[in-house]
Coordinates of C-alpha atoms in Angstrom, one line a residue:
M249 CA -24.1 -3.2 41.4
N250 CA -22.1 -2.2 38.7
A251 CA -19.5 0.4 40.1
N252 CA -16.5 0.7 38.0
P253 CA -13.2 0.9 40.3
F254 CA -11.9 3.1 37.7
P255 CA -14.1 5.9 36.8
R256 CA -13.6 7.7 33.6
V257 CA -12.6 11.3 34.5
T258 CA -12.3 13.8 31.5
A259 CA -9.8 16.3 32.6
R260 CA -9.2 19.5 30.6
P261 CA -5.7 20.8 30.6
S262 CA -5.7 23.7 32.9
A263 CA -4.4 27.0 31.4
I264 CA -0.9 27.6 32.4
P265 CA -0.2 31.2 32.0
L266 CA 2.9 31.8 30.1
P267 CA 5.4 34.8 31.0
R268 CA 4.6 37.9 29.2
V269 CA 7.8 39.4 27.2
S270 CA 8.0 43.2 27.2
R271 CA 8.3 45.2 24.1
E272 CA 11.6 46.5 25.7
F273 CA 13.2 42.9 25.8
L274 CA 12.4 41.6 22.6
P275 CA 14.4 44.4 20.2
R276 CA 17.5 43.5 22.9
A277 CA 17.2 39.7 22.3
A278 CA 16.9 40.3 18.5
L279 CA 20.0 42.2 18.6
A280 CA 21.7 39.7 20.7
A281 CA 21.3 37.3 18.2
L282 CA 22.2 39.6 15.5
F283 CA 25.5 40.3 17.3
L284 CA 26.1 36.8 17.8
M285 CA 25.8 36.0 14.1
V286 CA 28.2 38.8 13.3
T287 CA 30.6 37.6 15.9
Y288 CA 31.2 34.4 14.0
Q289 CA 31.9 36.2 10.6
F290 CA 35.2 37.4 12.1
D291 CA 38.3 35.1 12.7
W292 CA 39.2 36.9 16.3
E293 CA 42.8 35.9 15.7
W294 CA 44.3 38.4 18.2
L295 CA 41.9 37.5 20.9
R296 CA 42.2 34.0 20.2
F297 CA 46.2 34.5 20.5
L298 CA 45.6 36.8 23.7
T299 CA 43.4 34.1 25.3
S300 CA 45.7 31.2 24.5
E301 CA 48.7 33.4 25.6
S302 CA 46.7 34.0 29.2
A303 CA 46.0 30.3 29.6
L304 CA 49.6 29.6 28.8
R305 CA 51.1 31.9 31.4
V306 CA 48.5 31.0 34.0
S307 CA 49.1 27.5 33.4
A308 CA 52.9 27.8 33.5
L309 CA 52.3 29.7 36.7
L310 CA 50.6 26.8 38.2
G311 CA 53.5 24.6 37.8
R312 CA 52.3 22.8 34.2
A313 CA 54.6 22.4 31.6
T314 CA 53.7 24.6 28.7
A315 CA 54.6 25.6 25.2
R316 CA 53.0 27.7 22.1
V317 CA 52.4 25.5 19.2
S318 CA 50.6 28.2 16.9
L319 CA 48.5 31.1 17.0
D320 CA 45.6 29.8 18.7
T321 CA 47.2 26.1 19.9
I322 CA 49.1 25.6 23.0
N323 CA 50.8 22.5 24.6
V324 CA 50.1 22.2 28.3
Q325 CA 51.4 19.0 30.0
G326 CA 51.8 17.2 26.6
Q327 CA 48.3 18.0 25.6
L328 CA 47.3 20.4 22.8
F329 CA 44.6 22.9 23.5
Q330 CA 43.3 24.9 20.7
I331 CA 41.4 28.1 21.4
G332 CA 38.6 28.6 19.0
I333 CA 36.3 31.8 18.8
A334 CA 34.0 30.1 21.5
C335 CA 36.9 29.8 24.0
T336 CA 37.3 33.3 24.1
F337 CA 33.9 34.3 25.2
V338 CA 34.0 36.9 22.6
D339 CA 30.4 35.6 21.6
V340 CA 29.3 35.5 25.0
F341 CA 30.6 39.5 25.5
L342 CA 29.0 40.7 22.3
G343 CA 25.9 39.0 22.6
S344 CA 25.5 40.4 25.9
I345 CA 26.0 44.1 24.8
P346 CA 22.1 44.6 24.2
L347 CA 21.0 43.1 27.1
L348 CA 23.6 45.3 29.2
W349 CA 23.1 48.7 27.4
D350 CA 21.4 51.4 29.6
L351 CA 19.2 53.6 27.6
K352 CA 19.1 56.1 30.5
K353 CA 23.1 56.6 30.2
T354 CA 25.3 58.2 28.1
L355 CA 27.4 56.5 25.6
R356 CA 30.5 57.1 27.8
Q357 CA 28.9 55.8 30.6
N358 CA 27.9 52.6 28.8
A359 CA 31.2 52.2 26.9
S360 CA 32.9 52.1 30.5
W361 CA 30.4 49.5 32.0
L362 CA 31.1 47.4 29.0
L363 CA 34.7 47.6 29.2
A364 CA 34.6 46.5 32.6
V365 CA 32.4 43.5 31.9
A366 CA 34.7 42.6 29.0
M367 CA 37.5 42.5 31.3
I368 CA 35.4 40.6 34.1
F369 CA 34.1 38.0 31.2
F370 CA 37.8 37.5 30.1
V371 CA 39.4 37.0 33.6
F372 CA 36.3 34.7 34.3
N373 CA 36.9 32.8 31.2
I374 CA 40.5 32.3 31.8
F375 CA 39.7 30.8 35.1
R376 CA 36.9 28.6 33.3
L377 CA 39.6 27.4 30.7
E378 CA 42.3 26.6 33.6
I379 CA 39.6 24.7 35.7
A380 CA 38.7 22.7 32.7
Q381 CA 42.3 21.8 32.1
G382 CA 42.8 20.8 35.8
L383 CA 39.8 18.5 35.5
Y384 CA 41.0 17.0 32.5
F385 CA 44.3 16.2 33.8
R386 CA 42.5 14.6 37.0
G387 CA 41.0 12.2 34.4
V388 CA 37.6 14.1 33.9
P389 CA 36.6 13.5 30.5
W390 CA 37.0 16.9 28.1
I391 CA 33.4 16.6 27.3
V392 CA 32.5 17.0 31.1
A393 CA 35.6 19.1 31.8
D394 CA 35.1 21.6 28.8
E395 CA 31.4 21.2 27.6
V396 CA 29.7 20.8 31.1
L397 CA 31.7 23.5 32.8
G398 CA 31.1 25.8 29.9
G399 CA 27.3 25.2 30.2
F400 CA 27.7 26.3 34.0
S401 CA 29.7 29.3 33.1
Y402 CA 26.9 30.4 30.6
F403 CA 24.3 30.1 33.2
A404 CA 26.4 32.0 35.8
V405 CA 26.6 34.8 32.9
W406 CA 23.1 34.7 32.6
L407 CA 22.1 35.1 36.1
F408 CA 24.9 38.0 36.0
L409 CA 22.8 39.8 32.9
W410 CA 19.5 38.9 34.8
H411 CA 20.8 40.9 37.8
Q412 CA 22.2 43.5 35.8
R413 CA 19.0 44.2 33.5
T414 CA 18.2 47.6 32.7
W415 CA 15.2 46.6 30.8
K416 CA 11.6 45.3 31.9
W417 CA 10.8 41.5 31.4
A418 CA 7.1 41.6 31.7

């Protein structure tokens, strides 16, 4: 008897269906990428100042020792924090405009909705920055406190965009 305990099995990869992307989504995704590229062509000094000032004041309200160092840099508890463009969430907001725009609504309705979203994102971002500072002051490495928390924040925004979508995915 010549029975092979390990018979040769030829398996073919099963066809895994990939999700189809609608023609409605692709132009929005391309516009989102374009908006992101344009975002980083500006310095956004006024927004970096506004974000750093808001974080400075919230930190002070939380009882932390604070001081302004420069236009975009604050001192909190003896640690310097510089607010860059990504720290303002302007890239997140501008990149989300094509995904939030509702073609069935008027320009005024869309502008009002986007203004509300901008304010929501701004407050959410300040909250994110303050949590990152709090984690850092409790001994969490900055890469975890800022970058990992930032990743969760981006994911939360994506869930929000997915829930608010006015376009068909497939």
